Short mmCIF file of C-alpha atoms in Angstrom, two decimals:
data_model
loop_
_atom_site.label_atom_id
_atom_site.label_comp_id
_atom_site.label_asym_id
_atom_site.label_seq_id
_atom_site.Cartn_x
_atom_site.Cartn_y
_atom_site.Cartn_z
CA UNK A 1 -12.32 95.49 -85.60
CA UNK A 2 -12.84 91.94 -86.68
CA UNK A 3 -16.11 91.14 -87.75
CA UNK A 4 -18.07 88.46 -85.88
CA UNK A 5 -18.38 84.84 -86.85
CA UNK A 6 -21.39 84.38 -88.40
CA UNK A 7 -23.23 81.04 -87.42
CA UNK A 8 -26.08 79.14 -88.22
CA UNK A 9 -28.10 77.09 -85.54
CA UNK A 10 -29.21 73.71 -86.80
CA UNK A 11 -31.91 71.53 -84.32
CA UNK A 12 -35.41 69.79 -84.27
CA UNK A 13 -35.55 71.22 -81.08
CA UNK A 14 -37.51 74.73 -81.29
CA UNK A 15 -36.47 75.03 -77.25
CA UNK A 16 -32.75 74.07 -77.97
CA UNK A 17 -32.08 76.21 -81.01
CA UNK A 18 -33.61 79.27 -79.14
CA UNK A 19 -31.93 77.98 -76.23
CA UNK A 20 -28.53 77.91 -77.98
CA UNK A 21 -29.63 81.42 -79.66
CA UNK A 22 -29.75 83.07 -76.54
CA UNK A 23 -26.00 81.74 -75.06
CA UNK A 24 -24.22 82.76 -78.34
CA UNK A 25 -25.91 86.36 -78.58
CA UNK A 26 -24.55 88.23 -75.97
CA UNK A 27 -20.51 87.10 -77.19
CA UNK A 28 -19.76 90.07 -79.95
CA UNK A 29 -17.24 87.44 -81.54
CA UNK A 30 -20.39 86.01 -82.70
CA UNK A 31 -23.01 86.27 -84.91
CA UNK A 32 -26.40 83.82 -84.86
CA UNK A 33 -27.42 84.66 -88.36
CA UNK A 34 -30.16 82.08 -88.18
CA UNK A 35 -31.85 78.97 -87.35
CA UNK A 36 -32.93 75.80 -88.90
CA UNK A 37 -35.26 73.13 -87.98
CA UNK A 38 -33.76 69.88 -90.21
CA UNK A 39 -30.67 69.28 -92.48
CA UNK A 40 -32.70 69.99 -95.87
CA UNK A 41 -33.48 73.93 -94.30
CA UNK A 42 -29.89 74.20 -93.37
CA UNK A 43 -28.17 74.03 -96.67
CA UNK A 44 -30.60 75.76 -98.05
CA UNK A 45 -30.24 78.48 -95.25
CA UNK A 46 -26.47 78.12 -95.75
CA UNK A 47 -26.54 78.94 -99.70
CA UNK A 48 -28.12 82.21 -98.90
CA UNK A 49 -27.28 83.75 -95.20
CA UNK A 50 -23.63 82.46 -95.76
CA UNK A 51 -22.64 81.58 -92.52
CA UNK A 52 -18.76 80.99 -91.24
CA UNK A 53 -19.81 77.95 -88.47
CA UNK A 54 -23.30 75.87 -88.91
CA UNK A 55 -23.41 74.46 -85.46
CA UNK A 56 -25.22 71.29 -86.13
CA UNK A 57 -27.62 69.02 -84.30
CA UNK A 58 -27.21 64.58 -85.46
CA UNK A 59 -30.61 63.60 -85.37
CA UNK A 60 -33.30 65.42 -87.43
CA UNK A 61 -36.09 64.81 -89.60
CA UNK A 62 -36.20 64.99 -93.61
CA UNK A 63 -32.30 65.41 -94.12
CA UNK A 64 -30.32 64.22 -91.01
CA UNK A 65 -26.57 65.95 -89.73
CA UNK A 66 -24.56 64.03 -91.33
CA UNK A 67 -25.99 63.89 -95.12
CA UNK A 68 -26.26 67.62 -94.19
CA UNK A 69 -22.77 68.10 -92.88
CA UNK A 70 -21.58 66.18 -96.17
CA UNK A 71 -23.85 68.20 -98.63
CA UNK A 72 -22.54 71.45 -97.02
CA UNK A 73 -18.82 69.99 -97.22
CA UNK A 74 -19.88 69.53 -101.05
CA UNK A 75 -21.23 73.28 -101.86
CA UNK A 76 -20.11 75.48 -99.54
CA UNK A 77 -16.42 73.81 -98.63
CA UNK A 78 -15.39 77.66 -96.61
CA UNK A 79 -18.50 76.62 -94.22
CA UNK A 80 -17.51 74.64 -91.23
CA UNK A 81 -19.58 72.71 -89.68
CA UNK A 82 -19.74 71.91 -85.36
CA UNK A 83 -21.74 68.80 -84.90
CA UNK A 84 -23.64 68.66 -81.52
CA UNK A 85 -25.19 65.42 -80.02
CA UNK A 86 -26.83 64.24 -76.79
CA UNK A 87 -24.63 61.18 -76.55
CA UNK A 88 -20.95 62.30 -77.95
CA UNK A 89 -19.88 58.94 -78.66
CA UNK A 90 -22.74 57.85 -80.80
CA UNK A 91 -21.58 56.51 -84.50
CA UNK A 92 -23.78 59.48 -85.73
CA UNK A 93 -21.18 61.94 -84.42
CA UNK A 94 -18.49 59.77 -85.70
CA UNK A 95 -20.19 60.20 -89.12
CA UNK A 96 -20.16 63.46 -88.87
CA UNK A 97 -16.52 63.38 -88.91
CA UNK A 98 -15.99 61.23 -91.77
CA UNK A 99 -18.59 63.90 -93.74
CA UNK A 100 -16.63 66.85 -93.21
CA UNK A 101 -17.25 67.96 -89.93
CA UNK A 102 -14.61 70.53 -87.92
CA UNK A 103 -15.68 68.98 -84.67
CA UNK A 104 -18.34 67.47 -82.62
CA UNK A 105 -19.26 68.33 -78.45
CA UNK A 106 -21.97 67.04 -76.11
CA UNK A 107 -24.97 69.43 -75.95
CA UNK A 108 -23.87 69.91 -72.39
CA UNK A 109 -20.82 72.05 -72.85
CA UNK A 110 -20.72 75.41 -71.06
CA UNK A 111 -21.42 78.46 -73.49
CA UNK A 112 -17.67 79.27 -72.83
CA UNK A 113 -16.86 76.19 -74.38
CA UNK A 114 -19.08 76.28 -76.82
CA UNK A 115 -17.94 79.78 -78.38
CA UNK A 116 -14.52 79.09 -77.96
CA UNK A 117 -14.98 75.62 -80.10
CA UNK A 118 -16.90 77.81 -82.91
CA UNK A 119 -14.43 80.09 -83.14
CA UNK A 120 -11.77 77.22 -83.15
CA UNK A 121 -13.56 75.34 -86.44
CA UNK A 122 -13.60 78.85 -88.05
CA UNK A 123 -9.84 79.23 -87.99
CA UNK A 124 -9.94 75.94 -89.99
CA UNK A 125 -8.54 73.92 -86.78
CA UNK A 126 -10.43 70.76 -85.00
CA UNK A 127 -12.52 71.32 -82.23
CA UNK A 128 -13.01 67.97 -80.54
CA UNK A 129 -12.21 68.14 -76.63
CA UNK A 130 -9.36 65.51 -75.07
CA UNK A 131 -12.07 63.49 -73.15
CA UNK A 132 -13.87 63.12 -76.24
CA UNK A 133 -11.56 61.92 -78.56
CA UNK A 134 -10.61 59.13 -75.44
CA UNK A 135 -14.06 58.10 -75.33
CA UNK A 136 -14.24 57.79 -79.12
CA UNK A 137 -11.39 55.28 -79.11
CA UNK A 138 -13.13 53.92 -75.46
CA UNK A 139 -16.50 53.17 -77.73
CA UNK A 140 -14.75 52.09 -81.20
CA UNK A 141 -11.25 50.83 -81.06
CA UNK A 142 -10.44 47.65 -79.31
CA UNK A 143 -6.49 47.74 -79.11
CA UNK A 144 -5.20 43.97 -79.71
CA UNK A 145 -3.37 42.90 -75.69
CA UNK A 146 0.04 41.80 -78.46
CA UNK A 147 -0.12 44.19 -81.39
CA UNK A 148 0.72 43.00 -84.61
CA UNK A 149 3.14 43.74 -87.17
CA UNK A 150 2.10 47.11 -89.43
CA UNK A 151 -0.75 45.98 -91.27
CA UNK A 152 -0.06 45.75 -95.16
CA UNK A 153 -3.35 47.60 -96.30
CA UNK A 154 -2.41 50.14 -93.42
CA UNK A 155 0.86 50.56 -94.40
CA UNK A 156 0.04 50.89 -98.07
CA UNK A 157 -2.42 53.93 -97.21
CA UNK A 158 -1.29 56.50 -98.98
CA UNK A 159 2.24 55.10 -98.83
CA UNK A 160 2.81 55.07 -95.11
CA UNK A 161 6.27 53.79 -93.57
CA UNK A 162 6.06 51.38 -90.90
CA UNK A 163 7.49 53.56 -88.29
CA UNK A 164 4.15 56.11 -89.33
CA UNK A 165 1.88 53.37 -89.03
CA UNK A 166 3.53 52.19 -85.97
CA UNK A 167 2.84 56.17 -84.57
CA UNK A 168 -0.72 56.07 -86.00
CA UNK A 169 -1.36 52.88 -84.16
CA UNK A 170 -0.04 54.79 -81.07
CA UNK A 171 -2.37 57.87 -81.41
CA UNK A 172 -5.34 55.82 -82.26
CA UNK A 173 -4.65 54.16 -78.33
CA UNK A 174 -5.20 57.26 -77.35
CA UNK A 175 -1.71 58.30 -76.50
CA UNK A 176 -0.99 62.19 -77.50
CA UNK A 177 2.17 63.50 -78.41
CA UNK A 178 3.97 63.09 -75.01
CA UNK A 179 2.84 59.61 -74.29
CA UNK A 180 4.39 58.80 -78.38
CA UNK A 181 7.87 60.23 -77.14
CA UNK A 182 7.84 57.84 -74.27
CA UNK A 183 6.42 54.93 -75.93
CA UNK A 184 9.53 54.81 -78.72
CA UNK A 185 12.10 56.60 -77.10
CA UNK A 186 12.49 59.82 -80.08
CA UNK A 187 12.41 63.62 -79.77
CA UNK A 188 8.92 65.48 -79.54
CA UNK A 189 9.71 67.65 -82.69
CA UNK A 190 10.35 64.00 -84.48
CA UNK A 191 6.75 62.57 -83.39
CA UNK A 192 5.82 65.84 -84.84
CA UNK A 193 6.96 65.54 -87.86
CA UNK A 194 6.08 62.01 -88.08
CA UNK A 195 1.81 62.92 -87.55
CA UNK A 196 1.51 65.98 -90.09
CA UNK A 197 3.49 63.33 -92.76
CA UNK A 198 0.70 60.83 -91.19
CA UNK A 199 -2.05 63.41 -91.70
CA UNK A 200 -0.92 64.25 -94.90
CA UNK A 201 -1.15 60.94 -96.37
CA UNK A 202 -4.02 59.74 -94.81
CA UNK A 203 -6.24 63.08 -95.88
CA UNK A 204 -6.96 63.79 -92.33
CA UNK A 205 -7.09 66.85 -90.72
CA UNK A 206 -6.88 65.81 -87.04
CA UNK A 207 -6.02 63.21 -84.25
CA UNK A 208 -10.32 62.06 -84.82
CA UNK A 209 -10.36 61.34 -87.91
CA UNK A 210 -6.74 59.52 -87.66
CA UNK A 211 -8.58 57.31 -85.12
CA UNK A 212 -11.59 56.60 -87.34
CA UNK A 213 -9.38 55.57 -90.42
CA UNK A 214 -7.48 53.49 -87.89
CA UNK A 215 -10.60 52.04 -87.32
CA UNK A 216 -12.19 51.54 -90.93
CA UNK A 217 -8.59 50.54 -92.11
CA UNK A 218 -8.28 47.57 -89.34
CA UNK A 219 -5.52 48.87 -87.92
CA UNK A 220 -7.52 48.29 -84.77
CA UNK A 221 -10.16 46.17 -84.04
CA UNK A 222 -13.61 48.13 -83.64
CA UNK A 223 -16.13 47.05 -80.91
CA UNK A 224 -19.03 44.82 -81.50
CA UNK A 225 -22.08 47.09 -80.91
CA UNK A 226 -22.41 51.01 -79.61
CA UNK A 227 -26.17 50.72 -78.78
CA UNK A 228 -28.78 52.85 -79.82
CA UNK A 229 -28.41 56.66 -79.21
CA UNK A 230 -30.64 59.49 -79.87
CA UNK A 231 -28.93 62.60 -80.04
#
């Protein structure tokens, strides 16, 4: 038989981290291998239990989710790491992201979901639900009414053609694969050839973190102000 994922719980919250505990125990996929209270307990927790998924709460005390999720990214790169937040769209989660992170999902995700999105980030794939990923781009990305041309410094990431950029404009409006065939008119195998070339060069492993480089590059135009979150 396959042996279970093993994960490590990572929240402030003594209630939440028990709480979390108790939905993953009963799946025999899984593993909860142990629990930690801030980001600074977690690595070190991580060097020593080994876990395959640290599912990982934003906002903590001493060492936060993100410097966490980056340090782990650092020393334990075979560790992936599922951030967890209150508010899904706050710039922490997007941080996250940018650290290293597999994935992020609200706190309010059914334990089905929530096992099925661990055991996603352990096969190495992103685990960052549809209606998420629009709402990142709803909270971030302003999309200019007339595009522009293929901006130069966008283009010149990584050596991107225009027609990529062009695509990578298109998934960072939030259109997936079949809305890209529509938009410009070419085959479904073509668009996907065109995003893992896009991936490639950009050093991205999914559609999120091609929308947040869209975003950082000024490809698009981010929004003024996101507000301030606890998660």
């Amino acid at each position: 038989m396959t042996a279970p994922v093993k994960v490590l719980i990572v929240d402030d919250q003594p209630l939440v981290r028990r709480g979390l505990s108790l939905i993953l125990s009963p799946d025999p996929s899984l593993e909860v291998v142990g629990e930690a209270g801030d980001g600074e307990q977690a690595v070190v927790l991580a060097e020593r239990l080994r876990p395959d998924v640290v599912v990982m709460d934003i906002r903590m005390p001493v060492l936060d989710g993100v410097a966490a999720t980056e340090r782990l990214a650092r020393v334990l790169p075979g560790c992936r790491v599922l951030a967890l937040s209150t508010f899904d769209m706050d710039e922490y989660v997007v941080a996250a992201l940018r650290a290293g992170a597999y994935g992020f999902l609200p706190k309010d995700v059914s334990p089905e979901e929530l096992g099925a999105a661990i055991r996603t980030v352990h096969g190495g794939e992103a685990a960052v639900a549809p209606r998420l990923l629009t709402r990142l781009i709803a909270a971030y990305v302003r999309v200019p009414a007339a595009p522009p041309p293929p901006a130069p410094e966008a283009a010149a990431a990584g050596g991107l053609t225009p027609r990529e950029v062009e695509v990578w404009r298109l998934i960072a409006t939030g259109l997936d694969n079949a809305g890209i065939v529509r938009e410009l008119g070419i085959s479904a195998s073509t668009v996907k050839n065109y995003i893992t070339s896009i991936f490639d060069k950009l050093g991205v492993r999914d559609r999120a973190q091609a929308v947040i480089a869209a975003y950082e590059s000024g490809l698009v135009t981010a929004r003024s102000g996101t507000g301030d979150q606890a998660g």
